[in-house]
Amino acid sequence: MAIRPIRLFGDPVLRQRSVPVVDFDKELRDLVRDLSDTMLDANGRGIAAPQVGVGLRVFTYVLDGEVGHVVNPLVEVVGDEEQVNQEGCLSIPGLPFDCRRHLQVVTSGFSMHGEPLRIDAHGQLSVIIEHETDHLDGILFVDRLDPQNRAAAEAAIRAAEWSGGVVPEIRLSPHAPLRPGSR
Ligand SMILES: [Zn+2]
């Protein structure tokens, strides 16, 4: 069991686009196991490789005690229904905010052994998969908040002990409507 240090908001690695896994080797299997251990130790519902400083397209998740992982995930939205849930992030500890997500997604990808896998996700699992896949593109959940919650998140992060009073950039979600002057 190996727990790796979790990178916090402001660490540049969280803003980088991760690259696809090419070698399904022991190093990858160690990474997946360490991600699972680190996620469970921190009581998280998911963790992506960039959160432990590794720029590879891999994440783990846990729901109802069942731990899973996906390598090189490809997420497809199903339908146009949305959901709003209180969401948090191990890289933004202790600061949950309401976040809008798709209700249903289908994910295809690979296991750490290189076997193809597919997950039909709905509700909470969909939230986790959307959140973790965002990490692989350098997107954080605070980027997807509405303007009011984003302002609250900025203030809360600034006030958080771990941030040292510095608020690095919260980005506008690629899917957020453009509001001139809102940022
Ligand atoms: Zn996160």
PDB file of N, CA and C in Angstrom, residues 9-10 15 92 95 97 138-158 166-173 182-183:
ATOM      1  N   PHE A   9      -4.776  22.698  -5.265  1.00  0.00           N
ATOM      2  CA  PHE A   9      -5.133  23.804  -6.154  1.00  0.00           C
ATOM      3  C   PHE A   9      -4.009  24.834  -6.153  1.00  0.00           C
ATOM      4  N   GLY A  10      -3.570  25.224  -7.347  1.00  0.00           N
ATOM      5  CA  GLY A  10      -2.442  26.146  -7.448  1.00  0.00           C
ATOM      6  C   GLY A  10      -1.203  25.458  -7.983  1.00  0.00           C
ATOM      7  N   ARG A  15      -3.238  21.875 -13.935  1.00  0.00           N
ATOM      8  CA  ARG A  15      -3.744  22.630 -15.089  1.00  0.00           C
ATOM      9  C   ARG A  15      -3.213  22.112 -16.416  1.00  0.00           C
ATOM     10  N   ILE A  92      -8.842  20.423  -3.531  1.00  0.00           N
ATOM     11  CA  ILE A  92      -9.416  21.664  -2.989  1.00  0.00           C
ATOM     12  C   ILE A  92     -10.100  21.271  -1.688  1.00  0.00           C
ATOM     13  N   LEU A  95     -13.852  22.131   0.711  1.00  0.00           N
ATOM     14  CA  LEU A  95     -14.648  23.211   0.126  1.00  0.00           C
ATOM     15  C   LEU A  95     -15.614  22.691  -0.947  1.00  0.00           C
ATOM     16  N   PHE A  97     -19.014  22.639  -3.263  1.00  0.00           N
ATOM     17  CA  PHE A  97     -19.940  23.600  -3.874  1.00  0.00           C
ATOM     18  C   PHE A  97     -20.863  22.860  -4.828  1.00  0.00           C
ATOM     19  N   GLY A 138      -7.000  19.174 -17.331  1.00  0.00           N
ATOM     20  CA  GLY A 138      -6.606  20.374 -16.589  1.00  0.00           C
ATOM     21  C   GLY A 138      -7.771  21.223 -16.120  1.00  0.00           C
ATOM     22  N   ILE A 139      -8.974  20.613 -16.092  1.00  0.00           N
ATOM     23  CA  ILE A 139     -10.177  21.344 -15.670  1.00  0.00           C
ATOM     24  C   ILE A 139     -10.536  20.934 -14.243  1.00  0.00           C
ATOM     25  N   LEU A 140     -10.841  21.924 -13.406  1.00  0.00           N
ATOM     26  CA  LEU A 140     -11.230  21.648 -12.015  1.00  0.00           C
ATOM     27  C   LEU A 140     -12.709  21.978 -11.834  1.00  0.00           C
ATOM     28  N   PHE A 141     -13.342  21.351 -10.835  1.00  0.00           N
ATOM     29  CA  PHE A 141     -14.793  21.533 -10.714  1.00  0.00           C
ATOM     30  C   PHE A 141     -15.174  22.975 -10.439  1.00  0.00           C
ATOM     31  N   VAL A 142     -14.275  23.731  -9.811  1.00  0.00           N
ATOM     32  CA  VAL A 142     -14.597  25.138  -9.551  1.00  0.00           C
ATOM     33  C   VAL A 142     -14.707  25.941 -10.846  1.00  0.00           C
ATOM     34  N   ASP A 143     -14.100  25.440 -11.919  1.00  0.00           N
ATOM     35  CA  ASP A 143     -14.232  26.097 -13.227  1.00  0.00           C
ATOM     36  C   ASP A 143     -15.677  26.031 -13.727  1.00  0.00           C
ATOM     37  N   ARG A 144     -16.409  25.034 -13.249  1.00  0.00           N
ATOM     38  CA  ARG A 144     -17.753  24.779 -13.779  1.00  0.00           C
ATOM     39  C   ARG A 144     -18.862  25.357 -12.907  1.00  0.00           C
ATOM     40  N   LEU A 145     -18.488  26.103 -11.868  1.00  0.00           N
ATOM     41  CA  LEU A 145     -19.504  26.677 -10.988  1.00  0.00           C
ATOM     42  C   LEU A 145     -20.183  27.870 -11.655  1.00  0.00           C
ATOM     43  N   ASP A 146     -21.403  28.154 -11.202  1.00  0.00           N
ATOM     44  CA  ASP A 146     -22.034  29.372 -11.696  1.00  0.00           C
ATOM     45  C   ASP A 146     -21.302  30.570 -11.066  1.00  0.00           C
ATOM     46  N   PRO A 147     -21.484  31.765 -11.636  1.00  0.00           N
ATOM     47  CA  PRO A 147     -20.669  32.919 -11.205  1.00  0.00           C
ATOM     48  C   PRO A 147     -20.720  33.178  -9.699  1.00  0.00           C
ATOM     49  N   GLN A 148     -21.897  32.985  -9.101  1.00  0.00           N
ATOM     50  CA  GLN A 148     -22.045  33.245  -7.663  1.00  0.00           C
ATOM     51  C   GLN A 148     -21.219  32.258  -6.835  1.00  0.00           C
ATOM     52  N   ASN A 149     -21.340  30.983  -7.170  1.00  0.00           N
ATOM     53  CA  ASN A 149     -20.565  29.965  -6.451  1.00  0.00           C
ATOM     54  C   ASN A 149     -19.072  30.091  -6.737  1.00  0.00           C
ATOM     55  N   ARG A 150     -18.751  30.551  -7.955  1.00  0.00           N
ATOM     56  CA  ARG A 150     -17.333  30.710  -8.282  1.00  0.00           C
ATOM     57  C   ARG A 150     -16.708  31.798  -7.399  1.00  0.00           C
ATOM     58  N   ALA A 151     -17.453  32.871  -7.215  1.00  0.00           N
ATOM     59  CA  ALA A 151     -16.956  33.955  -6.353  1.00  0.00           C
ATOM     60  C   ALA A 151     -16.790  33.457  -4.921  1.00  0.00           C
ATOM     61  N   ALA A 152     -17.766  32.657  -4.475  1.00  0.00           N
ATOM     62  CA  ALA A 152     -17.680  32.097  -3.121  1.00  0.00           C
ATOM     63  C   ALA A 152     -16.484  31.165  -3.008  1.00  0.00           C
ATOM     64  N   ALA A 153     -16.251  30.381  -4.065  1.00  0.00           N
ATOM     65  CA  ALA A 153     -15.120  29.447  -4.050  1.00  0.00           C
ATOM     66  C   ALA A 153     -13.801  30.209  -3.994  1.00  0.00           C
ATOM     67  N   GLU A 154     -13.702  31.272  -4.754  1.00  0.00           N
ATOM     68  CA  GLU A 154     -12.464  32.076  -4.744  1.00  0.00           C
ATOM     69  C   GLU A 154     -12.185  32.599  -3.344  1.00  0.00           C
ATOM     70  N   ALA A 155     -13.227  33.126  -2.713  1.00  0.00           N
ATOM     71  CA  ALA A 155     -13.053  33.678  -1.363  1.00  0.00           C
ATOM     72  C   ALA A 155     -12.679  32.578  -0.378  1.00  0.00           C
ATOM     73  N   ALA A 156     -13.340  31.423  -0.515  1.00  0.00           N
ATOM     74  CA  ALA A 156     -13.091  30.315   0.418  1.00  0.00           C
ATOM     75  C   ALA A 156     -11.685  29.768   0.244  1.00  0.00           C
ATOM     76  N   ILE A 157     -11.229  29.693  -0.996  1.00  0.00           N
ATOM     77  CA  ILE A 157      -9.876  29.180  -1.247  1.00  0.00           C
ATOM     78  C   ILE A 157      -8.847  30.151  -0.676  1.00  0.00           C
ATOM     79  N   ARG A 158      -9.102  31.440  -0.888  1.00  0.00           N
ATOM     80  CA  ARG A 158      -8.179  32.449  -0.352  1.00  0.00           C
ATOM     81  C   ARG A 158      -8.087  32.325   1.171  1.00  0.00           C
ATOM     82  N   VAL A 166      -3.241  32.782  -1.281  1.00  0.00           N
ATOM     83  CA  VAL A 166      -3.120  33.066  -2.715  1.00  0.00           C
ATOM     84  C   VAL A 166      -4.216  32.322  -3.454  1.00  0.00           C
ATOM     85  N   VAL A 167      -4.918  33.007  -4.329  1.00  0.00           N
ATOM     86  CA  VAL A 167      -5.924  32.331  -5.143  1.00  0.00           C
ATOM     87  C   VAL A 167      -5.454  32.254  -6.585  1.00  0.00           C
ATOM     88  N   PRO A 168      -4.976  31.103  -6.965  1.00  0.00           N
ATOM     89  CA  PRO A 168      -4.633  30.936  -8.383  1.00  0.00           C
ATOM     90  C   PRO A 168      -5.908  30.971  -9.218  1.00  0.00           C
ATOM     91  N   GLU A 169      -5.739  31.014 -10.480  1.00  0.00           N
ATOM     92  CA  GLU A 169      -6.832  31.225 -11.421  1.00  0.00           C
ATOM     93  C   GLU A 169      -7.917  30.145 -11.348  1.00  0.00           C
ATOM     94  N   ILE A 170      -9.146  30.592 -11.207  1.00  0.00           N
ATOM     95  CA  ILE A 170     -10.287  29.724 -11.499  1.00  0.00           C
ATOM     96  C   ILE A 170     -10.685  30.045 -12.931  1.00  0.00           C
ATOM     97  N   ARG A 171     -10.807  29.048 -13.751  1.00  0.00           N
ATOM     98  CA  ARG A 171     -11.102  29.295 -15.158  1.00  0.00           C
ATOM     99  C   ARG A 171     -12.577  29.154 -15.433  1.00  0.00           C
ATOM    100  N   LEU A 172     -13.003  29.856 -16.444  1.00  0.00           N
ATOM    101  CA  LEU A 172     -14.368  29.663 -16.890  1.00  0.00           C
ATOM    102  C   LEU A 172     -14.456  28.310 -17.554  1.00  0.00           C
ATOM    103  N   SER A 173     -15.469  27.573 -17.196  1.00  0.00           N
ATOM    104  CA  SER A 173     -15.680  26.290 -17.834  1.00  0.00           C
ATOM    105  C   SER A 173     -15.814  26.471 -19.342  1.00  0.00           C
ATOM    106  N   SER A 182     -17.583  39.019 -16.206  1.00  0.00           N
ATOM    107  CA  SER A 182     -17.803  38.171 -15.040  1.00  0.00           C
ATOM    108  C   SER A 182     -16.481  37.671 -14.483  1.00  0.00           C
ATOM    109  N   ARG A 183     -15.457  37.817 -15.254  1.00  0.00           N
ATOM    110  CA  ARG A 183     -14.151  37.341 -14.765  1.00  0.00           C
ATOM    111  C   ARG A 183     -13.066  38.258 -15.298  1.00  0.00           C
TER     112      ARG A 183
END
